[in-house]
Amino acid sequence: MRILMTCFLCFAIPVLMHYMLSATNALSLSSYTDELALLALKEKLTNSVPDSLPSWNQSLHLCEWQGVTCGRRHMRVSVLHLENQTLGGTLGPSLGNLTFLRILKLTNISLHGEIPKQVGRLKRLRKLSLSNNKLEGEFPMELSNCTNLHVIELYHNHLTGRVPSWFGSMQLILLNLGINNLVGTIPPSLGNITFLNVLFLSWNHLAGNIPHAFGKLSELKILALNSNNLSGEVPHSLYNLSNIQNFDLGENNLFGSLPSDMILAFPNLEGLYVSGNQISGTFPSSMSNLTELQIIDIGDNFFNGPIPLTLGRLNKLYSFNIVNNNFGSGGAHDLDFLSSLTNCTQLSRLLLDHNKFGGKLPNLIGNLSINLKQFKLAENQIYGVIPEGIGQLIGLTSLDMGSNSLEGSIPNSIGKLKNLVSLVLQANKLSSNIPTNIGNLTILSELYLSGNKLEGRIPFSLRYCTQLQKLSIAENKLSGDLPNQTFSYLDGLINIVLSNNYFTGPIPSEFGYLKQLSILSLESNHLSGEIPKSLASCISLIGLGLGSNFLHGSIPLFLASLKSLEALDISHNNFSSTIPFELEDLTFLKILDLSFNNLCGEVPKEGVFSNATKVSLIGNKNLCGGISQLKLPPCFKKPSKKHKRSLKKKLIIISVFGGILISFVAFTIVHVLTRKSTKLPSSPSLQNRALRVTYGELHEATNGFSSSNLVGTGSFGSVYRGSLHNFERPIAVKVLNLETRGAAKCFVAECSALGPGNHSLSLTKRVDIALDVAHALDYLHHDEDQVVVHCDIKPSNVLLDEEMVAHLGDFGLARLIHGSTGHSSKDQIDSSTIKGTIGYVPPEYGAGGPVTLEGDIYSYGILLLEMLTGKRPTDNMFYENLSLHKLCKMKISEEILDIVDSRLVMLNVEDETWIVENNIKECLVMFAKIGIACSEEFPTQRMLPKHVILKLLEIKHKLSR
Ligand SMILES: *[C@@H]1O[C@H](CO)[C@@H](O)[C@H](O)[C@H]1NC(C)=O
Ligand SMILES: *[C@@H]1O[C@H](CO)[C@@H](O)[C@H](O)[C@H]1NC(C)=O
Ligand SMILES: *[C@@H]1O[C@H](CO)[C@@H](O)[C@H](O)[C@H]1NC(C)=O
Ligand SMILES: *[C@@H]1O[C@H](CO)[C@@H](O)[C@H](O)[C@H]1NC(C)=O
């Protein structure tokens, strides 16, 4: 017993000592309860994740812990504030032990779980802020015991249940329960919270009426009940709340009207938001006297009548949104109020669409605020011309005047609106040409001009709108060929809608640059030719409309590789082929219209063909088979044979192409399919050079390019898996369809001659050739996975066909590089294995640098300089200190005529006398500059193909004037 007592003392004394030493007064013991409570709280708050809240440990005084503030006298926790961290836990019950807490602010820390009822023990709590978390459940009733609580912020959580009526007995100043899942009605008792300043119940599922009792909230400054399911009439009592600054009842089902005397109702009003209800009546002219008013948002209601002409007094007005009402009468003076609005210098949004405004647009709309960003007056009855003055609104980012009766031409001044992102003028009566200076709108993303009477061509300058994503100019009288190069610049295009015009000529192969294109609608034009193979690259296509044109040829197989396709219309053309069975594989295809062509052979039965409502085949006389609902005659041969025949056709296409591969465009580039090893260890001699194999060998290796070996169809061709004799690893064979147009043509000359046949090449022709080659390079250098570096650009590898279109040939030295940037790749290819051709090989290859895209650019630059001067880089006149590049650099500008090919100068000056000499000289200088810029010594200083193309086009444009 004695021993036990002694031992108890040995144990108890140190414990007591600890308290006595560390605590100088009795209150510290209470401070210790705060510490225990916080540690327990941490456990829950952090979900027991070890490294969270590291400062919350006993080696530091709790008053120094992160987010903890203590009262100066009692050293108890008075503020707990944690924000913008990922703690991910819950609020534990020990929260209730922090009885000295005045402010609890735990926002955006991924809290979940319920608000613990122990919060009711925090009698000193003034502010409870738990916003931006994932708190669930209902409000604990115990909260009503926090009699000092003035501020409750619980917005943006997952709270459920009703708004408790006992809030009405609390002395709140701010109650914010927005963005939760609260249901039921709003308790009228909230009207008893005499000193309430802010009531925020927006974005819940509250129903029923707005309580009349809210008229008692005389201190209320912000009332936000928007985006609920509230119904009934807006209580008139609300119009007694003379302290209201922001009045937001938007997006409910409320009816009623605005008070006629707004100045009596809301003399301090800054924001009026009642859009998205059924509120009716006229626009109170007394609104013009609310000098603090910044935002009028009354769209989507049943308002009617005129807009007062005195709104100009609202000199703080920032946003005026009255869309989708019945304002206006279709009369000539409906828009007179716009002149008053020119006094509102802060005005940034002016949204008038979907009303009944008539009349003409006054030219003084140009005097509206320079800060105006959005100006929308679509779907009214506005007539007359678009005033030139519109060009003064240079802050505009969005202009929508669609669906009115505007006529005349689109004013040239539109080109001054350089900040425009969206321009909508569709469904009017606009005529004349699309102004060329539309090209000044370089950040334009949406251009909607459909449904007008526009004529002429698509302006060349459209290519400068390089941010364009949506282009819709259907249903006009536009004509001419579709501009072929323009689309290669607009590679962000998602929608192109050009239907119902008079466009002629072929479908530009440049559409193939548009990797994000999802809608291409060219129906009802006069387009001719075949479907360009390059469309195979438009892998995002969802809708392809080519119906009602003069297109011919076969239905290309590659359409089956456009896996996202949902609608395909090639009806009313002259297509004559069988229907590829591969179309069965388009799993998303819902509409396939092949009607009124000359299609023949067996109709497939699977996929889209299995549902007669999705396929239209009428007007094709020689089809057979298909499902019985199609009521076509049976086919005589067995289906399997037919299937084989369509495969055979495909082979022929490829083998013709393969022939080209061997003789000119060669080469299939071989690399090992397994990603990790691009080297071919089994055969060291193969390691550093491209395999030279015959077409026959490739044919065999890929089972005759069979579809079962097809790995994928990429942006510039198809890739087949295969295996070669004497080569143990699998190979990938990439078939490049470089220039499909030229594939079946014979090449008549090499560019090296520069004067094939009896005629010299004019400057224009040389620029065209330079462009063709630049496009080819751009094409080779832009593939997402694999970039082709040609490595031997020189005149004798530029082949001209009968139509003098240049093609890039001999890919015998070409190399594949991973990644679209080429130069930053890890698996670099050492240039020491590349011979190239003296004079055209970039200097860095001589030093053993890696094979790069810039290397090709160098060779290309030399090629241009040779085309310009008629001198080979290996000419005797060049020695150590004088190269073709240096010569041109020396002579550029003033002395350019001394060095250019004499045939070039003579020819143009004498024969084409309509071109002034200065113009030609300027073009020669520009051409020389490109050549020089491409053949700079340092790879990083060389011009990009994209810029080369732009510059060459500029020359071409100059020459054609
Ligand atoms: C909180 O206080 C209660 C009652 O005073 C006590 O039983 C409990 O142990 C305390 N919890 C913590 C974690 O301090
Ligand atoms: C927390 O994030 C909000 C929103 O981004 C920000 O306004 C606030 O200043 C941040 N607070 C702290 C303490 O970083
Ligand atoms: C509120 O506090 C009183 C007195 O402390 C207590 O009797 C009552 O049960 C508490 N109510 C709730 C709902 O916690
Ligand atoms: C609170 O408001 C309700 C409804 O408006 C009312 O019936 C009640 O008497 C009020 N209670 C107090 C304490 O003022």
PDB file of C-alpha atoms in Angstrom, residues 273-466:
ATOM      1  CA  TYR A 273     -31.606  42.441 -62.100  1.00  0.00           C
ATOM      2  CA  VAL A 274     -34.968  40.914 -62.856  1.00  0.00           C
ATOM      3  CA  SER A 275     -34.199  39.139 -66.147  1.00  0.00           C
ATOM      4  CA  GLY A 276     -35.716  35.762 -66.886  1.00  0.00           C
ATOM      5  CA  ASN A 277     -39.166  36.239 -65.313  1.00  0.00           C
ATOM      6  CA  GLN A 278     -42.617  37.205 -66.561  1.00  0.00           C
ATOM      7  CA  ILE A 279     -42.521  40.784 -65.465  1.00  0.00           C
ATOM      8  CA  SER A 280     -44.524  43.142 -67.618  1.00  0.00           C
ATOM      9  CA  GLY A 281     -45.418  46.784 -67.942  1.00  0.00           C
ATOM     10  CA  THR A 282     -43.466  49.644 -69.363  1.00  0.00           C
ATOM     11  CA  PHE A 283     -39.968  50.853 -68.725  1.00  0.00           C
ATOM     12  CA  PRO A 284     -40.348  53.383 -65.900  1.00  0.00           C
ATOM     13  CA  SER A 285     -38.977  56.673 -67.142  1.00  0.00           C
ATOM     14  CA  SER A 286     -38.194  57.521 -63.514  1.00  0.00           C
ATOM     15  CA  MET A 287     -35.324  55.035 -63.883  1.00  0.00           C
ATOM     16  CA  SER A 288     -33.395  57.846 -65.570  1.00  0.00           C
ATOM     17  CA  ASN A 289     -33.151  59.602 -62.199  1.00  0.00           C
ATOM     18  CA  LEU A 290     -31.343  56.788 -60.388  1.00  0.00           C
ATOM     19  CA  THR A 291     -27.952  58.432 -60.583  1.00  0.00           C
ATOM     20  CA  GLU A 292     -26.106  55.508 -58.995  1.00  0.00           C
ATOM     21  CA  LEU A 293     -27.498  52.949 -61.416  1.00  0.00           C
ATOM     22  CA  GLN A 294     -24.830  50.897 -63.194  1.00  0.00           C
ATOM     23  CA  ILE A 295     -26.606  47.788 -64.316  1.00  0.00           C
ATOM     24  CA  ILE A 296     -30.072  47.403 -65.834  1.00  0.00           C
ATOM     25  CA  ASP A 297     -30.706  43.759 -66.504  1.00  0.00           C
ATOM     26  CA  ILE A 298     -34.363  43.196 -67.347  1.00  0.00           C
ATOM     27  CA  GLY A 299     -34.052  40.883 -70.349  1.00  0.00           C
ATOM     28  CA  ASP A 300     -36.315  37.896 -71.017  1.00  0.00           C
ATOM     29  CA  ASN A 301     -39.525  39.342 -69.615  1.00  0.00           C
ATOM     30  CA  PHE A 302     -42.786  40.752 -70.998  1.00  0.00           C
ATOM     31  CA  PHE A 303     -41.956  44.445 -70.919  1.00  0.00           C
ATOM     32  CA  ASN A 304     -43.266  46.633 -73.679  1.00  0.00           C
ATOM     33  CA  GLY A 305     -43.449  50.219 -74.837  1.00  0.00           C
ATOM     34  CA  PRO A 306     -40.789  52.759 -75.645  1.00  0.00           C
ATOM     35  CA  ILE A 307     -37.424  53.260 -73.988  1.00  0.00           C
ATOM     36  CA  PRO A 308     -37.244  56.723 -72.393  1.00  0.00           C
ATOM     37  CA  LEU A 309     -35.096  59.302 -74.157  1.00  0.00           C
ATOM     38  CA  THR A 310     -33.570  60.447 -70.880  1.00  0.00           C
ATOM     39  CA  LEU A 311     -31.368  57.469 -70.016  1.00  0.00           C
ATOM     40  CA  GLY A 312     -28.312  59.577 -70.806  1.00  0.00           C
ATOM     41  CA  ARG A 313     -28.555  60.923 -67.275  1.00  0.00           C
ATOM     42  CA  LEU A 314     -27.319  57.578 -65.992  1.00  0.00           C
ATOM     43  CA  ASN A 315     -23.694  58.503 -66.260  1.00  0.00           C
ATOM     44  CA  LYS A 316     -22.540  55.416 -64.362  1.00  0.00           C
ATOM     45  CA  LEU A 317     -24.500  53.044 -66.582  1.00  0.00           C
ATOM     46  CA  TYR A 318     -22.292  50.111 -67.485  1.00  0.00           C
ATOM     47  CA  SER A 319     -24.638  47.413 -68.703  1.00  0.00           C
ATOM     48  CA  PHE A 320     -28.039  47.805 -70.362  1.00  0.00           C
ATOM     49  CA  ASN A 321     -29.688  44.480 -71.102  1.00  0.00           C
ATOM     50  CA  ILE A 322     -33.295  44.470 -72.273  1.00  0.00           C
ATOM     51  CA  VAL A 323     -33.120  41.477 -74.653  1.00  0.00           C
ATOM     52  CA  ASN A 324     -36.154  39.408 -75.485  1.00  0.00           C
ATOM     53  CA  ASN A 325     -39.000  41.702 -74.479  1.00  0.00           C
ATOM     54  CA  ASN A 326     -41.605  43.538 -76.507  1.00  0.00           C
ATOM     55  CA  PHE A 327     -39.984  46.942 -76.419  1.00  0.00           C
ATOM     56  CA  GLY A 328     -40.524  49.151 -79.455  1.00  0.00           C
ATOM     57  CA  SER A 329     -43.320  49.296 -81.953  1.00  0.00           C
ATOM     58  CA  GLY A 330     -41.594  48.792 -85.289  1.00  0.00           C
ATOM     59  CA  GLY A 331     -41.816  52.552 -85.681  1.00  0.00           C
ATOM     60  CA  ALA A 332     -39.294  54.933 -87.149  1.00  0.00           C
ATOM     61  CA  HIS A 333     -38.420  56.529 -83.774  1.00  0.00           C
ATOM     62  CA  ASP A 334     -37.951  53.392 -81.740  1.00  0.00           C
ATOM     63  CA  LEU A 335     -34.192  53.783 -81.623  1.00  0.00           C
ATOM     64  CA  ASP A 336     -34.168  57.468 -80.729  1.00  0.00           C
ATOM     65  CA  PHE A 337     -33.100  56.564 -77.193  1.00  0.00           C
ATOM     66  CA  LEU A 338     -29.711  55.523 -78.583  1.00  0.00           C
ATOM     67  CA  SER A 339     -28.742  59.161 -78.997  1.00  0.00           C
ATOM     68  CA  SER A 340     -29.334  59.730 -75.293  1.00  0.00           C
ATOM     69  CA  LEU A 341     -27.208  56.692 -74.427  1.00  0.00           C
ATOM     70  CA  THR A 342     -24.229  58.378 -76.096  1.00  0.00           C
ATOM     71  CA  ASN A 343     -23.882  60.334 -72.836  1.00  0.00           C
ATOM     72  CA  CYS A 344     -23.289  57.155 -70.873  1.00  0.00           C
ATOM     73  CA  THR A 345     -19.524  57.074 -71.184  1.00  0.00           C
ATOM     74  CA  GLN A 346     -19.106  53.936 -69.064  1.00  0.00           C
ATOM     75  CA  LEU A 347     -21.476  51.862 -71.167  1.00  0.00           C
ATOM     76  CA  SER A 348     -19.896  48.493 -71.950  1.00  0.00           C
ATOM     77  CA  ARG A 349     -22.840  46.210 -72.781  1.00  0.00           C
ATOM     78  CA  LEU A 350     -25.798  47.274 -74.852  1.00  0.00           C
ATOM     79  CA  LEU A 351     -28.052  44.323 -75.513  1.00  0.00           C
ATOM     80  CA  LEU A 352     -31.270  45.111 -77.351  1.00  0.00           C
ATOM     81  CA  ASP A 353     -31.852  41.939 -79.353  1.00  0.00           C
ATOM     82  CA  HIS A 354     -35.200  40.171 -79.694  1.00  0.00           C
ATOM     83  CA  ASN A 355     -37.513  43.140 -79.386  1.00  0.00           C
ATOM     84  CA  LYS A 356     -39.731  45.078 -81.772  1.00  0.00           C
ATOM     85  CA  PHE A 357     -37.485  47.990 -82.481  1.00  0.00           C
ATOM     86  CA  GLY A 358     -38.015  49.506 -85.900  1.00  0.00           C
ATOM     87  CA  GLY A 359     -36.389  52.484 -87.555  1.00  0.00           C
ATOM     88  CA  LYS A 360     -32.939  53.133 -88.888  1.00  0.00           C
ATOM     89  CA  LEU A 361     -29.682  53.050 -87.032  1.00  0.00           C
ATOM     90  CA  PRO A 362     -28.567  56.634 -86.523  1.00  0.00           C
ATOM     91  CA  ASN A 363     -25.018  57.442 -87.604  1.00  0.00           C
ATOM     92  CA  LEU A 364     -24.393  58.763 -84.112  1.00  0.00           C
ATOM     93  CA  ILE A 365     -24.187  55.218 -82.760  1.00  0.00           C
ATOM     94  CA  GLY A 366     -20.541  55.943 -83.495  1.00  0.00           C
ATOM     95  CA  ASN A 367     -20.681  58.329 -80.527  1.00  0.00           C
ATOM     96  CA  LEU A 368     -21.625  55.608 -78.083  1.00  0.00           C
ATOM     97  CA  SER A 369     -19.103  54.875 -75.381  1.00  0.00           C
ATOM     98  CA  ILE A 370     -15.630  54.008 -76.542  1.00  0.00           C
ATOM     99  CA  ASN A 371     -15.820  51.363 -73.795  1.00  0.00           C
ATOM    100  CA  LEU A 372     -18.657  49.566 -75.515  1.00  0.00           C
ATOM    101  CA  LYS A 373     -17.687  45.898 -75.859  1.00  0.00           C
ATOM    102  CA  GLN A 374     -20.933  44.125 -76.661  1.00  0.00           C
ATOM    103  CA  PHE A 375     -23.519  45.658 -78.957  1.00  0.00           C
ATOM    104  CA  LYS A 376     -26.391  43.412 -79.934  1.00  0.00           C
ATOM    105  CA  LEU A 377     -29.579  44.359 -81.696  1.00  0.00           C
ATOM    106  CA  ALA A 378     -30.400  41.173 -83.544  1.00  0.00           C
ATOM    107  CA  GLU A 379     -33.993  40.054 -84.199  1.00  0.00           C
ATOM    108  CA  ASN A 380     -35.621  43.435 -84.442  1.00  0.00           C
ATOM    109  CA  GLN A 381     -37.185  45.264 -87.368  1.00  0.00           C
ATOM    110  CA  ILE A 382     -34.359  47.666 -88.045  1.00  0.00           C
ATOM    111  CA  TYR A 383     -33.924  48.784 -91.631  1.00  0.00           C
ATOM    112  CA  GLY A 384     -31.683  51.098 -93.640  1.00  0.00           C
ATOM    113  CA  VAL A 385     -27.930  50.857 -93.880  1.00  0.00           C
ATOM    114  CA  ILE A 386     -25.344  50.090 -91.257  1.00  0.00           C
ATOM    115  CA  PRO A 387     -23.849  53.547 -90.640  1.00  0.00           C
ATOM    116  CA  GLU A 388     -20.154  54.096 -91.340  1.00  0.00           C
ATOM    117  CA  GLY A 389     -20.028  55.524 -87.825  1.00  0.00           C
ATOM    118  CA  ILE A 390     -19.986  51.993 -86.467  1.00  0.00           C
ATOM    119  CA  GLY A 391     -16.241  52.065 -87.117  1.00  0.00           C
ATOM    120  CA  GLN A 392     -15.771  54.467 -84.218  1.00  0.00           C
ATOM    121  CA  LEU A 393     -16.757  51.830 -81.670  1.00  0.00           C
ATOM    122  CA  ILE A 394     -13.247  50.470 -81.549  1.00  0.00           C
ATOM    123  CA  GLY A 395     -13.718  48.758 -78.201  1.00  0.00           C
ATOM    124  CA  LEU A 396     -16.292  46.349 -79.609  1.00  0.00           C
ATOM    125  CA  THR A 397     -15.557  42.671 -79.142  1.00  0.00           C
ATOM    126  CA  SER A 398     -18.971  41.447 -80.156  1.00  0.00           C
ATOM    127  CA  LEU A 399     -21.351  42.981 -82.680  1.00  0.00           C
ATOM    128  CA  ASP A 400     -24.625  41.299 -83.547  1.00  0.00           C
ATOM    129  CA  MET A 401     -27.107  42.898 -85.940  1.00  0.00           C
ATOM    130  CA  GLY A 402     -28.465  39.664 -87.361  1.00  0.00           C
ATOM    131  CA  SER A 403     -32.093  39.070 -88.376  1.00  0.00           C
ATOM    132  CA  ASN A 404     -33.119  42.598 -89.194  1.00  0.00           C
ATOM    133  CA  SER A 405     -33.806  44.238 -92.538  1.00  0.00           C
ATOM    134  CA  LEU A 406     -30.500  46.018 -92.962  1.00  0.00           C
ATOM    135  CA  GLU A 407     -29.498  46.747 -96.522  1.00  0.00           C
ATOM    136  CA  GLY A 408     -26.688  48.323 -98.489  1.00  0.00           C
ATOM    137  CA  SER A 409     -23.135  47.183 -98.163  1.00  0.00           C
ATOM    138  CA  ILE A 410     -21.207  46.218 -95.073  1.00  0.00           C
ATOM    139  CA  PRO A 411     -19.436  49.505 -94.275  1.00  0.00           C
ATOM    140  CA  ASN A 412     -15.723  49.601 -94.892  1.00  0.00           C
ATOM    141  CA  SER A 413     -15.268  51.109 -91.467  1.00  0.00           C
ATOM    142  CA  ILE A 414     -15.945  47.655 -90.028  1.00  0.00           C
ATOM    143  CA  GLY A 415     -12.234  47.073 -90.588  1.00  0.00           C
ATOM    144  CA  LYS A 416     -11.478  49.510 -87.785  1.00  0.00           C
ATOM    145  CA  LEU A 417     -13.071  47.277 -85.177  1.00  0.00           C
ATOM    146  CA  LYS A 418      -9.816  45.493 -84.455  1.00  0.00           C
ATOM    147  CA  ASN A 419     -11.027  44.056 -81.163  1.00  0.00           C
ATOM    148  CA  LEU A 420     -13.933  42.207 -82.694  1.00  0.00           C
ATOM    149  CA  VAL A 421     -14.131  38.554 -81.772  1.00  0.00           C
ATOM    150  CA  SER A 422     -17.639  37.940 -83.033  1.00  0.00           C
ATOM    151  CA  LEU A 423     -19.347  39.640 -85.978  1.00  0.00           C
ATOM    152  CA  VAL A 424     -22.903  38.610 -86.772  1.00  0.00           C
ATOM    153  CA  LEU A 425     -24.756  40.254 -89.655  1.00  0.00           C
ATOM    154  CA  GLN A 426     -26.658  37.229 -90.885  1.00  0.00           C
ATOM    155  CA  ALA A 427     -30.261  37.257 -92.135  1.00  0.00           C
ATOM    156  CA  ASN A 428     -30.432  40.799 -93.438  1.00  0.00           C
ATOM    157  CA  LYS A 429     -30.533  42.226 -96.938  1.00  0.00           C
ATOM    158  CA  LEU A 430     -26.921  43.279 -97.157  1.00  0.00           C
ATOM    159  CA  SER A 431     -25.550  43.418-100.676  1.00  0.00           C
ATOM    160  CA  SER A 432     -22.340  44.134-102.563  1.00  0.00           C
ATOM    161  CA  ASN A 433     -18.984  42.560-101.726  1.00  0.00           C
ATOM    162  CA  ILE A 434     -17.625  41.431 -98.421  1.00  0.00           C
ATOM    163  CA  PRO A 435     -15.215  44.298 -97.670  1.00  0.00           C
ATOM    164  CA  THR A 436     -11.562  43.381 -98.086  1.00  0.00           C
ATOM    165  CA  ASN A 437     -10.587  45.060 -94.886  1.00  0.00           C
ATOM    166  CA  ILE A 438     -12.395  42.333 -93.008  1.00  0.00           C
ATOM    167  CA  GLY A 439      -8.819  41.031 -93.004  1.00  0.00           C
ATOM    168  CA  ASN A 440      -7.963  43.732 -90.450  1.00  0.00           C
ATOM    169  CA  LEU A 441     -10.034  41.889 -87.864  1.00  0.00           C
ATOM    170  CA  THR A 442      -7.165  39.688 -86.855  1.00  0.00           C
ATOM    171  CA  ILE A 443      -8.682  38.304 -83.661  1.00  0.00           C
ATOM    172  CA  LEU A 444     -12.074  37.585 -85.173  1.00  0.00           C
ATOM    173  CA  SER A 445     -13.282  34.177 -84.122  1.00  0.00           C
ATOM    174  CA  GLU A 446     -16.840  34.080 -85.477  1.00  0.00           C
ATOM    175  CA  LEU A 447     -18.057  35.562 -88.742  1.00  0.00           C
ATOM    176  CA  TYR A 448     -21.718  35.047 -89.575  1.00  0.00           C
ATOM    177  CA  LEU A 449     -22.866  36.650 -92.821  1.00  0.00           C
ATOM    178  CA  SER A 450     -25.288  33.992 -94.050  1.00  0.00           C
ATOM    179  CA  GLY A 451     -28.654  34.866 -95.533  1.00  0.00           C
ATOM    180  CA  ASN A 452     -27.869  38.146 -97.235  1.00  0.00           C
ATOM    181  CA  LYS A 453     -27.379  39.217-100.833  1.00  0.00           C
ATOM    182  CA  LEU A 454     -23.639  39.449-100.757  1.00  0.00           C
ATOM    183  CA  GLU A 455     -21.862  38.933-104.044  1.00  0.00           C
ATOM    184  CA  GLY A 456     -18.387  38.687-105.485  1.00  0.00           C
ATOM    185  CA  ARG A 457     -15.642  36.463-104.179  1.00  0.00           C
ATOM    186  CA  ILE A 458     -14.540  35.544-100.722  1.00  0.00           C
ATOM    187  CA  PRO A 459     -11.932  38.252-100.155  1.00  0.00           C
ATOM    188  CA  PHE A 460      -8.325  37.177-100.324  1.00  0.00           C
ATOM    189  CA  SER A 461      -7.738  39.058 -97.079  1.00  0.00           C
ATOM    190  CA  LEU A 462      -9.874  36.655 -95.049  1.00  0.00           C
ATOM    191  CA  ARG A 463      -6.698  34.654 -94.489  1.00  0.00           C
ATOM    192  CA  TYR A 464      -5.483  37.310 -92.087  1.00  0.00           C
ATOM    193  CA  CYS A 465      -8.336  36.508 -89.730  1.00  0.00           C
ATOM    194  CA  THR A 466      -6.145  33.748 -88.404  1.00  0.00           C
TER     195      THR A 466
END
